[in-house]
């Protein structure tokens, strides 16, 4: 049975974004460098957050060498899909038109964004017709 993935806090998300962009497993020192300027944490705070991410099932810590290596157990796409669905359900009762109308009405998105959405929908529908 697949473990239910918990929500990431802002600091945890920053770490996961860095891990997801990495070409392979990373060290805490590498993460600390990647987060410099955004989150200038002492190593102890970073290690505590990494341990929390491991407890939540987001990262695997490989302790087989003298240096710990961290890798993602949850993919970026999987997390974004889950969080997007949750957001849409909680704030818009699952209604995508409600979300788009709200963003458009508040001018958070404009006509160019709507055209891009139309093109995406057309492309997605075109893919269905081919399949």
mmCIF file with all atom_site columns, N, CA, C and O in Angstrom, residues 11-43 45-51 53 59-61 67-72:
data_model
loop_
_atom_site.group_PDB
_atom_site.id
_atom_site.type_symbol
_atom_site.label_atom_id
_atom_site.label_alt_id
_atom_site.label_comp_id
_atom_site.label_asym_id
_atom_site.label_entity_id
_atom_site.label_seq_id
_atom_site.pdbx_PDB_ins_code
_atom_site.Cartn_x
_atom_site.Cartn_y
_atom_site.Cartn_z
_atom_site.occupancy
_atom_site.B_iso_or_equiv
_atom_site.pdbx_formal_charge
_atom_site.auth_seq_id
_atom_site.auth_comp_id
_atom_site.auth_asym_id
_atom_site.auth_atom_id
_atom_site.pdbx_PDB_model_num
ATOM 1   N N  . UNK A 1 11 ? 9.775  25.865 4.024   1.00 0.00 ? 11 UNK A N  1
ATOM 2   C CA . UNK A 1 11 ? 11.199 25.536 4.102   1.00 0.00 ? 11 UNK A CA 1
ATOM 3   C C  . UNK A 1 11 ? 11.465 24.154 3.513   1.00 0.00 ? 11 UNK A C  1
ATOM 4   O O  . UNK A 1 11 ? 12.437 23.943 2.778   1.00 0.00 ? 11 UNK A O  1
ATOM 5   N N  . UNK A 1 12 ? 10.577 23.206 3.814   1.00 0.00 ? 12 UNK A N  1
ATOM 6   C CA . UNK A 1 12 ? 10.732 21.858 3.273   1.00 0.00 ? 12 UNK A CA 1
ATOM 7   C C  . UNK A 1 12 ? 10.595 21.869 1.753   1.00 0.00 ? 12 UNK A C  1
ATOM 8   O O  . UNK A 1 12 ? 11.338 21.172 1.052   1.00 0.00 ? 12 UNK A O  1
ATOM 9   N N  . UNK A 1 13 ? 9.668  22.673 1.249   1.00 0.00 ? 13 UNK A N  1
ATOM 10  C CA . UNK A 1 13 ? 9.493  22.774 -0.200  1.00 0.00 ? 13 UNK A CA 1
ATOM 11  C C  . UNK A 1 13 ? 10.751 23.330 -0.854  1.00 0.00 ? 13 UNK A C  1
ATOM 12  O O  . UNK A 1 13 ? 11.175 22.853 -1.907  1.00 0.00 ? 13 UNK A O  1
ATOM 13  N N  . UNK A 1 14 ? 11.382 24.323 -0.252  1.00 0.00 ? 14 UNK A N  1
ATOM 14  C CA . UNK A 1 14 ? 12.627 24.864 -0.805  1.00 0.00 ? 14 UNK A CA 1
ATOM 15  C C  . UNK A 1 14 ? 13.689 23.773 -0.931  1.00 0.00 ? 14 UNK A C  1
ATOM 16  O O  . UNK A 1 14 ? 14.394 23.688 -1.942  1.00 0.00 ? 14 UNK A O  1
ATOM 17  N N  . UNK A 1 15 ? 13.787 22.939 0.079   1.00 0.00 ? 15 UNK A N  1
ATOM 18  C CA . UNK A 1 15 ? 14.761 21.843 0.053   1.00 0.00 ? 15 UNK A CA 1
ATOM 19  C C  . UNK A 1 15 ? 14.398 20.845 -1.039  1.00 0.00 ? 15 UNK A C  1
ATOM 20  O O  . UNK A 1 15 ? 15.254 20.421 -1.830  1.00 0.00 ? 15 UNK A O  1
ATOM 21  N N  . UNK A 1 16 ? 13.126 20.480 -1.103  1.00 0.00 ? 16 UNK A N  1
ATOM 22  C CA . UNK A 1 16 ? 12.706 19.500 -2.107  1.00 0.00 ? 16 UNK A CA 1
ATOM 23  C C  . UNK A 1 16 ? 12.903 20.028 -3.520  1.00 0.00 ? 16 UNK A C  1
ATOM 24  O O  . UNK A 1 16 ? 13.317 19.284 -4.413  1.00 0.00 ? 16 UNK A O  1
ATOM 25  N N  . UNK A 1 17 ? 12.631 21.302 -3.741  1.00 0.00 ? 17 UNK A N  1
ATOM 26  C CA . UNK A 1 17 ? 12.851 21.875 -5.077  1.00 0.00 ? 17 UNK A CA 1
ATOM 27  C C  . UNK A 1 17 ? 14.317 21.744 -5.479  1.00 0.00 ? 17 UNK A C  1
ATOM 28  O O  . UNK A 1 17 ? 14.630 21.424 -6.625  1.00 0.00 ? 17 UNK A O  1
ATOM 29  N N  . UNK A 1 18 ? 15.211 21.966 -4.528  1.00 0.00 ? 18 UNK A N  1
ATOM 30  C CA . UNK A 1 18 ? 16.643 21.814 -4.813  1.00 0.00 ? 18 UNK A CA 1
ATOM 31  C C  . UNK A 1 18 ? 16.983 20.350 -5.102  1.00 0.00 ? 18 UNK A C  1
ATOM 32  O O  . UNK A 1 18 ? 17.715 20.053 -6.056  1.00 0.00 ? 18 UNK A O  1
ATOM 33  N N  . UNK A 1 19 ? 16.445 19.434 -4.309  1.00 0.00 ? 19 UNK A N  1
ATOM 34  C CA . UNK A 1 19 ? 16.718 18.012 -4.523  1.00 0.00 ? 19 UNK A CA 1
ATOM 35  C C  . UNK A 1 19 ? 16.171 17.561 -5.870  1.00 0.00 ? 19 UNK A C  1
ATOM 36  O O  . UNK A 1 19 ? 16.834 16.821 -6.611  1.00 0.00 ? 19 UNK A O  1
ATOM 37  N N  . UNK A 1 20 ? 14.960 18.019 -6.210  1.00 0.00 ? 20 UNK A N  1
ATOM 38  C CA . UNK A 1 20 ? 14.354 17.619 -7.491  1.00 0.00 ? 20 UNK A CA 1
ATOM 39  C C  . UNK A 1 20 ? 15.160 18.121 -8.687  1.00 0.00 ? 20 UNK A C  1
ATOM 40  O O  . UNK A 1 20 ? 15.182 17.487 -9.730  1.00 0.00 ? 20 UNK A O  1
ATOM 41  N N  . UNK A 1 21 ? 15.847 19.237 -8.533  1.00 0.00 ? 21 UNK A N  1
ATOM 42  C CA . UNK A 1 21 ? 16.631 19.797 -9.635  1.00 0.00 ? 21 UNK A CA 1
ATOM 43  C C  . UNK A 1 21 ? 18.018 19.180 -9.740  1.00 0.00 ? 21 UNK A C  1
ATOM 44  O O  . UNK A 1 21 ? 18.701 19.347 -10.741 1.00 0.00 ? 21 UNK A O  1
ATOM 45  N N  . UNK A 1 22 ? 18.429 18.458 -8.721  1.00 0.00 ? 22 UNK A N  1
ATOM 46  C CA . UNK A 1 22 ? 19.768 17.870 -8.694  1.00 0.00 ? 22 UNK A CA 1
ATOM 47  C C  . UNK A 1 22 ? 19.852 16.688 -9.660  1.00 0.00 ? 22 UNK A C  1
ATOM 48  O O  . UNK A 1 22 ? 18.870 15.981 -9.868  1.00 0.00 ? 22 UNK A O  1
ATOM 49  N N  . UNK A 1 23 ? 21.034 16.460 -10.219 1.00 0.00 ? 23 UNK A N  1
ATOM 50  C CA . UNK A 1 23 ? 21.200 15.333 -11.148 1.00 0.00 ? 23 UNK A CA 1
ATOM 51  C C  . UNK A 1 23 ? 21.245 13.972 -10.459 1.00 0.00 ? 23 UNK A C  1
ATOM 52  O O  . UNK A 1 23 ? 21.168 12.944 -11.122 1.00 0.00 ? 23 UNK A O  1
ATOM 53  N N  . UNK A 1 24 ? 21.370 13.954 -9.160  1.00 0.00 ? 24 UNK A N  1
ATOM 54  C CA . UNK A 1 24 ? 21.451 12.691 -8.423  1.00 0.00 ? 24 UNK A CA 1
ATOM 55  C C  . UNK A 1 24 ? 21.389 12.970 -6.936  1.00 0.00 ? 24 UNK A C  1
ATOM 56  O O  . UNK A 1 24 ? 21.061 14.090 -6.527  1.00 0.00 ? 24 UNK A O  1
ATOM 57  N N  . UNK A 1 25 ? 21.695 11.981 -6.101  1.00 0.00 ? 25 UNK A N  1
ATOM 58  C CA . UNK A 1 25 ? 21.683 12.186 -4.655  1.00 0.00 ? 25 UNK A CA 1
ATOM 59  C C  . UNK A 1 25 ? 22.608 13.338 -4.249  1.00 0.00 ? 25 UNK A C  1
ATOM 60  O O  . UNK A 1 25 ? 23.636 13.571 -4.886  1.00 0.00 ? 25 UNK A O  1
ATOM 61  N N  . UNK A 1 26 ? 22.198 14.063 -3.192  1.00 0.00 ? 26 UNK A N  1
ATOM 62  C CA . UNK A 1 26 ? 22.923 15.262 -2.770  1.00 0.00 ? 26 UNK A CA 1
ATOM 63  C C  . UNK A 1 26 ? 23.312 15.169 -1.298  1.00 0.00 ? 26 UNK A C  1
ATOM 64  O O  . UNK A 1 26 ? 22.704 14.432 -0.530  1.00 0.00 ? 26 UNK A O  1
ATOM 65  N N  . UNK A 1 27 ? 24.307 15.949 -0.937  1.00 0.00 ? 27 UNK A N  1
ATOM 66  C CA . UNK A 1 27 ? 24.734 16.045 0.465   1.00 0.00 ? 27 UNK A CA 1
ATOM 67  C C  . UNK A 1 27 ? 24.089 17.268 1.101   1.00 0.00 ? 27 UNK A C  1
ATOM 68  O O  . UNK A 1 27 ? 23.606 18.174 0.406   1.00 0.00 ? 27 UNK A O  1
ATOM 69  N N  . UNK A 1 28 ? 24.113 17.313 2.413   1.00 0.00 ? 28 UNK A N  1
ATOM 70  C CA . UNK A 1 28 ? 23.576 18.477 3.119   1.00 0.00 ? 28 UNK A CA 1
ATOM 71  C C  . UNK A 1 28 ? 24.395 19.728 2.796   1.00 0.00 ? 28 UNK A C  1
ATOM 72  O O  . UNK A 1 28 ? 23.839 20.826 2.689   1.00 0.00 ? 28 UNK A O  1
ATOM 73  N N  . UNK A 1 29 ? 25.683 19.568 2.602   1.00 0.00 ? 29 UNK A N  1
ATOM 74  C CA . UNK A 1 29 ? 26.536 20.711 2.252   1.00 0.00 ? 29 UNK A CA 1
ATOM 75  C C  . UNK A 1 29 ? 26.149 21.263 0.886   1.00 0.00 ? 29 UNK A C  1
ATOM 76  O O  . UNK A 1 29 ? 26.082 22.484 0.691   1.00 0.00 ? 29 UNK A O  1
ATOM 77  N N  . UNK A 1 30 ? 25.876 20.378 -0.063  1.00 0.00 ? 30 UNK A N  1
ATOM 78  C CA . UNK A 1 30 ? 25.444 20.808 -1.400  1.00 0.00 ? 30 UNK A CA 1
ATOM 79  C C  . UNK A 1 30 ? 24.131 21.569 -1.293  1.00 0.00 ? 30 UNK A C  1
ATOM 80  O O  . UNK A 1 30 ? 23.961 22.618 -1.912  1.00 0.00 ? 30 UNK A O  1
ATOM 81  N N  . UNK A 1 31 ? 23.198 21.032 -0.493  1.00 0.00 ? 31 UNK A N  1
ATOM 82  C CA . UNK A 1 31 ? 21.907 21.703 -0.315  1.00 0.00 ? 31 UNK A CA 1
ATOM 83  C C  . UNK A 1 31 ? 22.072 23.071 0.333   1.00 0.00 ? 31 UNK A C  1
ATOM 84  O O  . UNK A 1 31 ? 21.444 24.042 -0.085  1.00 0.00 ? 31 UNK A O  1
ATOM 85  N N  . UNK A 1 32 ? 22.922 23.129 1.330   1.00 0.00 ? 32 UNK A N  1
ATOM 86  C CA . UNK A 1 32 ? 23.160 24.396 2.021   1.00 0.00 ? 32 UNK A CA 1
ATOM 87  C C  . UNK A 1 32 ? 23.658 25.448 1.027   1.00 0.00 ? 32 UNK A C  1
ATOM 88  O O  . UNK A 1 32 ? 23.226 26.600 1.054   1.00 0.00 ? 32 UNK A O  1
ATOM 89  N N  . UNK A 1 33 ? 24.533 25.044 0.127   1.00 0.00 ? 33 UNK A N  1
ATOM 90  C CA . UNK A 1 33 ? 25.059 25.961 -0.890  1.00 0.00 ? 33 UNK A CA 1
ATOM 91  C C  . UNK A 1 33 ? 23.964 26.375 -1.873  1.00 0.00 ? 33 UNK A C  1
ATOM 92  O O  . UNK A 1 33 ? 23.858 27.543 -2.251  1.00 0.00 ? 33 UNK A O  1
ATOM 93  N N  . UNK A 1 34 ? 23.139 25.426 -2.289  1.00 0.00 ? 34 UNK A N  1
ATOM 94  C CA . UNK A 1 34 ? 22.055 25.728 -3.241  1.00 0.00 ? 34 UNK A CA 1
ATOM 95  C C  . UNK A 1 34 ? 21.036 26.696 -2.650  1.00 0.00 ? 34 UNK A C  1
ATOM 96  O O  . UNK A 1 34 ? 20.452 27.498 -3.373  1.00 0.00 ? 34 UNK A O  1
ATOM 97  N N  . UNK A 1 35 ? 20.821 26.617 -1.352  1.00 0.00 ? 35 UNK A N  1
ATOM 98  C CA . UNK A 1 35 ? 19.813 27.444 -0.690  1.00 0.00 ? 35 UNK A CA 1
ATOM 99  C C  . UNK A 1 35 ? 20.357 28.783 -0.207  1.00 0.00 ? 35 UNK A C  1
ATOM 100 O O  . UNK A 1 35 ? 19.592 29.629 0.252   1.00 0.00 ? 35 UNK A O  1
ATOM 101 N N  . UNK A 1 36 ? 21.666 28.968 -0.335  1.00 0.00 ? 36 UNK A N  1
ATOM 102 C CA . UNK A 1 36 ? 22.293 30.208 0.136   1.00 0.00 ? 36 UNK A CA 1
ATOM 103 C C  . UNK A 1 36 ? 21.641 31.411 -0.534  1.00 0.00 ? 36 UNK A C  1
ATOM 104 O O  . UNK A 1 36 ? 21.409 31.418 -1.725  1.00 0.00 ? 36 UNK A O  1
ATOM 105 N N  . UNK A 1 37 ? 21.326 32.415 0.281   1.00 0.00 ? 37 UNK A N  1
ATOM 106 C CA . UNK A 1 37 ? 20.667 33.615 -0.218  1.00 0.00 ? 37 UNK A CA 1
ATOM 107 C C  . UNK A 1 37 ? 19.156 33.527 -0.081  1.00 0.00 ? 37 UNK A C  1
ATOM 108 O O  . UNK A 1 37 ? 18.485 34.526 0.111   1.00 0.00 ? 37 UNK A O  1
ATOM 109 N N  . UNK A 1 38 ? 18.634 32.321 -0.162  1.00 0.00 ? 38 UNK A N  1
ATOM 110 C CA . UNK A 1 38 ? 17.193 32.118 0.023   1.00 0.00 ? 38 UNK A CA 1
ATOM 111 C C  . UNK A 1 38 ? 16.922 31.686 1.453   1.00 0.00 ? 38 UNK A C  1
ATOM 112 O O  . UNK A 1 38 ? 16.024 32.192 2.107   1.00 0.00 ? 38 UNK A O  1
ATOM 113 N N  . UNK A 1 39 ? 17.701 30.721 1.893   1.00 0.00 ? 39 UNK A N  1
ATOM 114 C CA . UNK A 1 39 ? 17.619 30.229 3.275   1.00 0.00 ? 39 UNK A CA 1
ATOM 115 C C  . UNK A 1 39 ? 19.048 30.005 3.763   1.00 0.00 ? 39 UNK A C  1
ATOM 116 O O  . UNK A 1 39 ? 19.671 29.024 3.390   1.00 0.00 ? 39 UNK A O  1
ATOM 117 N N  . UNK A 1 40 ? 19.529 30.914 4.539   1.00 0.00 ? 40 UNK A N  1
ATOM 118 C CA . UNK A 1 40 ? 20.894 30.814 5.064   1.00 0.00 ? 40 UNK A CA 1
ATOM 119 C C  . UNK A 1 40 ? 20.854 30.153 6.443   1.00 0.00 ? 40 UNK A C  1
ATOM 120 O O  . UNK A 1 40 ? 20.942 30.796 7.476   1.00 0.00 ? 40 UNK A O  1
ATOM 121 N N  . UNK A 1 41 ? 20.686 28.837 6.416   1.00 0.00 ? 41 UNK A N  1
ATOM 122 C CA . UNK A 1 41 ? 20.554 28.058 7.634   1.00 0.00 ? 41 UNK A CA 1
ATOM 123 C C  . UNK A 1 41 ? 21.893 27.575 8.142   1.00 0.00 ? 41 UNK A C  1
ATOM 124 O O  . UNK A 1 41 ? 22.775 27.238 7.355   1.00 0.00 ? 41 UNK A O  1
ATOM 125 N N  . UNK A 1 42 ? 22.003 27.449 9.452   1.00 0.00 ? 42 UNK A N  1
ATOM 126 C CA . UNK A 1 42 ? 23.142 26.691 9.973   1.00 0.00 ? 42 UNK A CA 1
ATOM 127 C C  . UNK A 1 42 ? 22.917 25.219 9.590   1.00 0.00 ? 42 UNK A C  1
ATOM 128 O O  . UNK A 1 42 ? 21.773 24.783 9.392   1.00 0.00 ? 42 UNK A O  1
ATOM 129 N N  . UNK A 1 43 ? 23.978 24.479 9.460   1.00 0.00 ? 43 UNK A N  1
ATOM 130 C CA . UNK A 1 43 ? 23.893 23.084 9.045   1.00 0.00 ? 43 UNK A CA 1
ATOM 131 C C  . UNK A 1 43 ? 22.965 22.277 9.953   1.00 0.00 ? 43 UNK A C  1
ATOM 132 O O  . UNK A 1 43 ? 22.216 21.420 9.482   1.00 0.00 ? 43 UNK A O  1
ATOM 133 N N  . UNK A 1 45 ? 20.212 23.186 11.477  1.00 0.00 ? 45 UNK A N  1
ATOM 134 C CA . UNK A 1 45 ? 18.803 23.425 11.121  1.00 0.00 ? 45 UNK A CA 1
ATOM 135 C C  . UNK A 1 45 ? 18.449 22.678 9.836   1.00 0.00 ? 45 UNK A C  1
ATOM 136 O O  . UNK A 1 45 ? 17.367 22.094 9.725   1.00 0.00 ? 45 UNK A O  1
ATOM 137 N N  . UNK A 1 46 ? 19.360 22.689 8.880   1.00 0.00 ? 46 UNK A N  1
ATOM 138 C CA . UNK A 1 46 ? 19.131 21.968 7.633   1.00 0.00 ? 46 UNK A CA 1
ATOM 139 C C  . UNK A 1 46 ? 19.014 20.468 7.903   1.00 0.00 ? 46 UNK A C  1
ATOM 140 O O  . UNK A 1 46 ? 18.122 19.795 7.372   1.00 0.00 ? 46 UNK A O  1
ATOM 141 N N  . UNK A 1 47 ? 19.881 19.943 8.737   1.00 0.00 ? 47 UNK A N  1
ATOM 142 C CA . UNK A 1 47 ? 19.863 18.518 9.054   1.00 0.00 ? 47 UNK A CA 1
ATOM 143 C C  . UNK A 1 47 ? 18.555 18.130 9.762   1.00 0.00 ? 47 UNK A C  1
ATOM 144 O O  . UNK A 1 47 ? 17.992 17.071 9.493   1.00 0.00 ? 47 UNK A O  1
ATOM 145 N N  . UNK A 1 48 ? 18.066 18.984 10.642  1.00 0.00 ? 48 UNK A N  1
ATOM 146 C CA . UNK A 1 48 ? 16.793 18.735 11.321  1.00 0.00 ? 48 UNK A CA 1
ATOM 147 C C  . UNK A 1 48 ? 15.653 18.676 10.315  1.00 0.00 ? 48 UNK A C  1
ATOM 148 O O  . UNK A 1 48 ? 14.786 17.790 10.372  1.00 0.00 ? 48 UNK A O  1
ATOM 149 N N  . UNK A 1 49 ? 15.661 19.594 9.364   1.00 0.00 ? 49 UNK A N  1
ATOM 150 C CA . UNK A 1 49 ? 14.610 19.625 8.348   1.00 0.00 ? 49 UNK A CA 1
ATOM 151 C C  . UNK A 1 49 ? 14.716 18.418 7.420   1.00 0.00 ? 49 UNK A C  1
ATOM 152 O O  . UNK A 1 49 ? 13.699 17.837 7.035   1.00 0.00 ? 49 UNK A O  1
ATOM 153 N N  . UNK A 1 50 ? 15.913 18.012 7.074   1.00 0.00 ? 50 UNK A N  1
ATOM 154 C CA . UNK A 1 50 ? 16.104 16.811 6.260   1.00 0.00 ? 50 UNK A CA 1
ATOM 155 C C  . UNK A 1 50 ? 15.590 15.568 6.995   1.00 0.00 ? 50 UNK A C  1
ATOM 156 O O  . UNK A 1 50 ? 14.960 14.696 6.378   1.00 0.00 ? 50 UNK A O  1
ATOM 157 N N  . UNK A 1 51 ? 15.833 15.498 8.290   1.00 0.00 ? 51 UNK A N  1
ATOM 158 C CA . UNK A 1 51 ? 15.336 14.366 9.085   1.00 0.00 ? 51 UNK A CA 1
ATOM 159 C C  . UNK A 1 51 ? 13.810 14.367 9.084   1.00 0.00 ? 51 UNK A C  1
ATOM 160 O O  . UNK A 1 51 ? 13.174 13.311 8.973   1.00 0.00 ? 51 UNK A O  1
ATOM 161 N N  . UNK A 1 53 ? 11.914 15.580 6.696   1.00 0.00 ? 53 UNK A N  1
ATOM 162 C CA . UNK A 1 53 ? 11.515 15.159 5.353   1.00 0.00 ? 53 UNK A CA 1
ATOM 163 C C  . UNK A 1 53 ? 11.611 13.640 5.196   1.00 0.00 ? 53 UNK A C  1
ATOM 164 O O  . UNK A 1 53 ? 10.777 13.022 4.544   1.00 0.00 ? 53 UNK A O  1
ATOM 165 N N  . UNK A 1 59 ? 12.174 12.035 1.473   1.00 0.00 ? 59 UNK A N  1
ATOM 166 C CA . UNK A 1 59 ? 13.560 11.783 1.069   1.00 0.00 ? 59 UNK A CA 1
ATOM 167 C C  . UNK A 1 59 ? 14.069 10.490 1.689   1.00 0.00 ? 59 UNK A C  1
ATOM 168 O O  . UNK A 1 59 ? 13.600 10.052 2.735   1.00 0.00 ? 59 UNK A O  1
ATOM 169 N N  . UNK A 1 60 ? 15.031 9.930  1.004   1.00 0.00 ? 60 UNK A N  1
ATOM 170 C CA . UNK A 1 60 ? 15.763 8.773  1.496   1.00 0.00 ? 60 UNK A CA 1
ATOM 171 C C  . UNK A 1 60 ? 17.158 9.260  1.857   1.00 0.00 ? 60 UNK A C  1
ATOM 172 O O  . UNK A 1 60 ? 17.790 9.985  1.080   1.00 0.00 ? 60 UNK A O  1
ATOM 173 N N  . UNK A 1 61 ? 17.613 8.881  3.026   1.00 0.00 ? 61 UNK A N  1
ATOM 174 C CA . UNK A 1 61 ? 18.974 9.229  3.437   1.00 0.00 ? 61 UNK A CA 1
ATOM 175 C C  . UNK A 1 61 ? 19.831 7.972  3.370   1.00 0.00 ? 61 UNK A C  1
ATOM 176 O O  . UNK A 1 61 ? 19.596 7.006  4.099   1.00 0.00 ? 61 UNK A O  1
ATOM 177 N N  . UNK A 1 67 ? 29.570 10.043 4.293   1.00 0.00 ? 67 UNK A N  1
ATOM 178 C CA . UNK A 1 67 ? 28.752 11.204 3.938   1.00 0.00 ? 67 UNK A CA 1
ATOM 179 C C  . UNK A 1 67 ? 27.330 10.737 3.652   1.00 0.00 ? 67 UNK A C  1
ATOM 180 O O  . UNK A 1 67 ? 27.127 9.783  2.912   1.00 0.00 ? 67 UNK A O  1
ATOM 181 N N  . UNK A 1 68 ? 26.351 11.418 4.249   1.00 0.00 ? 68 UNK A N  1
ATOM 182 C CA . UNK A 1 68 ? 24.959 11.103 3.978   1.00 0.00 ? 68 UNK A CA 1
ATOM 183 C C  . UNK A 1 68 ? 24.547 11.694 2.639   1.00 0.00 ? 68 UNK A C  1
ATOM 184 O O  . UNK A 1 68 ? 24.860 12.856 2.345   1.00 0.00 ? 68 UNK A O  1
ATOM 185 N N  . UNK A 1 69 ? 23.840 10.892 1.852   1.00 0.00 ? 69 UNK A N  1
ATOM 186 C CA . UNK A 1 69 ? 23.319 11.356 0.565   1.00 0.00 ? 69 UNK A CA 1
ATOM 187 C C  . UNK A 1 69 ? 21.795 11.295 0.599   1.00 0.00 ? 69 UNK A C  1
ATOM 188 O O  . UNK A 1 69 ? 21.227 10.287 1.030   1.00 0.00 ? 69 UNK A O  1
ATOM 189 N N  . UNK A 1 70 ? 21.177 12.361 0.126   1.00 0.00 ? 70 UNK A N  1
ATOM 190 C CA . UNK A 1 70 ? 19.725 12.475 0.140   1.00 0.00 ? 70 UNK A CA 1
ATOM 191 C C  . UNK A 1 70 ? 19.179 12.435 -1.278  1.00 0.00 ? 70 UNK A C  1
ATOM 192 O O  . UNK A 1 70 ? 19.717 13.077 -2.184  1.00 0.00 ? 70 UNK A O  1
ATOM 193 N N  . UNK A 1 71 ? 18.094 11.671 -1.446  1.00 0.00 ? 71 UNK A N  1
ATOM 194 C CA . UNK A 1 71 ? 17.421 11.620 -2.741  1.00 0.00 ? 71 UNK A CA 1
ATOM 195 C C  . UNK A 1 71 ? 15.914 11.616 -2.501  1.00 0.00 ? 71 UNK A C  1
ATOM 196 O O  . UNK A 1 71 ? 15.431 11.217 -1.433  1.00 0.00 ? 71 UNK A O  1
ATOM 197 N N  . UNK A 1 72 ? 15.178 12.055 -3.503  1.00 0.00 ? 72 UNK A N  1
ATOM 198 C CA . UNK A 1 72 ? 13.729 12.178 -3.395  1.00 0.00 ? 72 UNK A CA 1
ATOM 199 C C  . UNK A 1 72 ? 13.054 10.810 -3.488  1.00 0.00 ? 72 UNK A C  1
ATOM 200 O O  . UNK A 1 72 ? 13.416 9.988  -4.326  1.00 0.00 ? 72 UNK A O  1
#
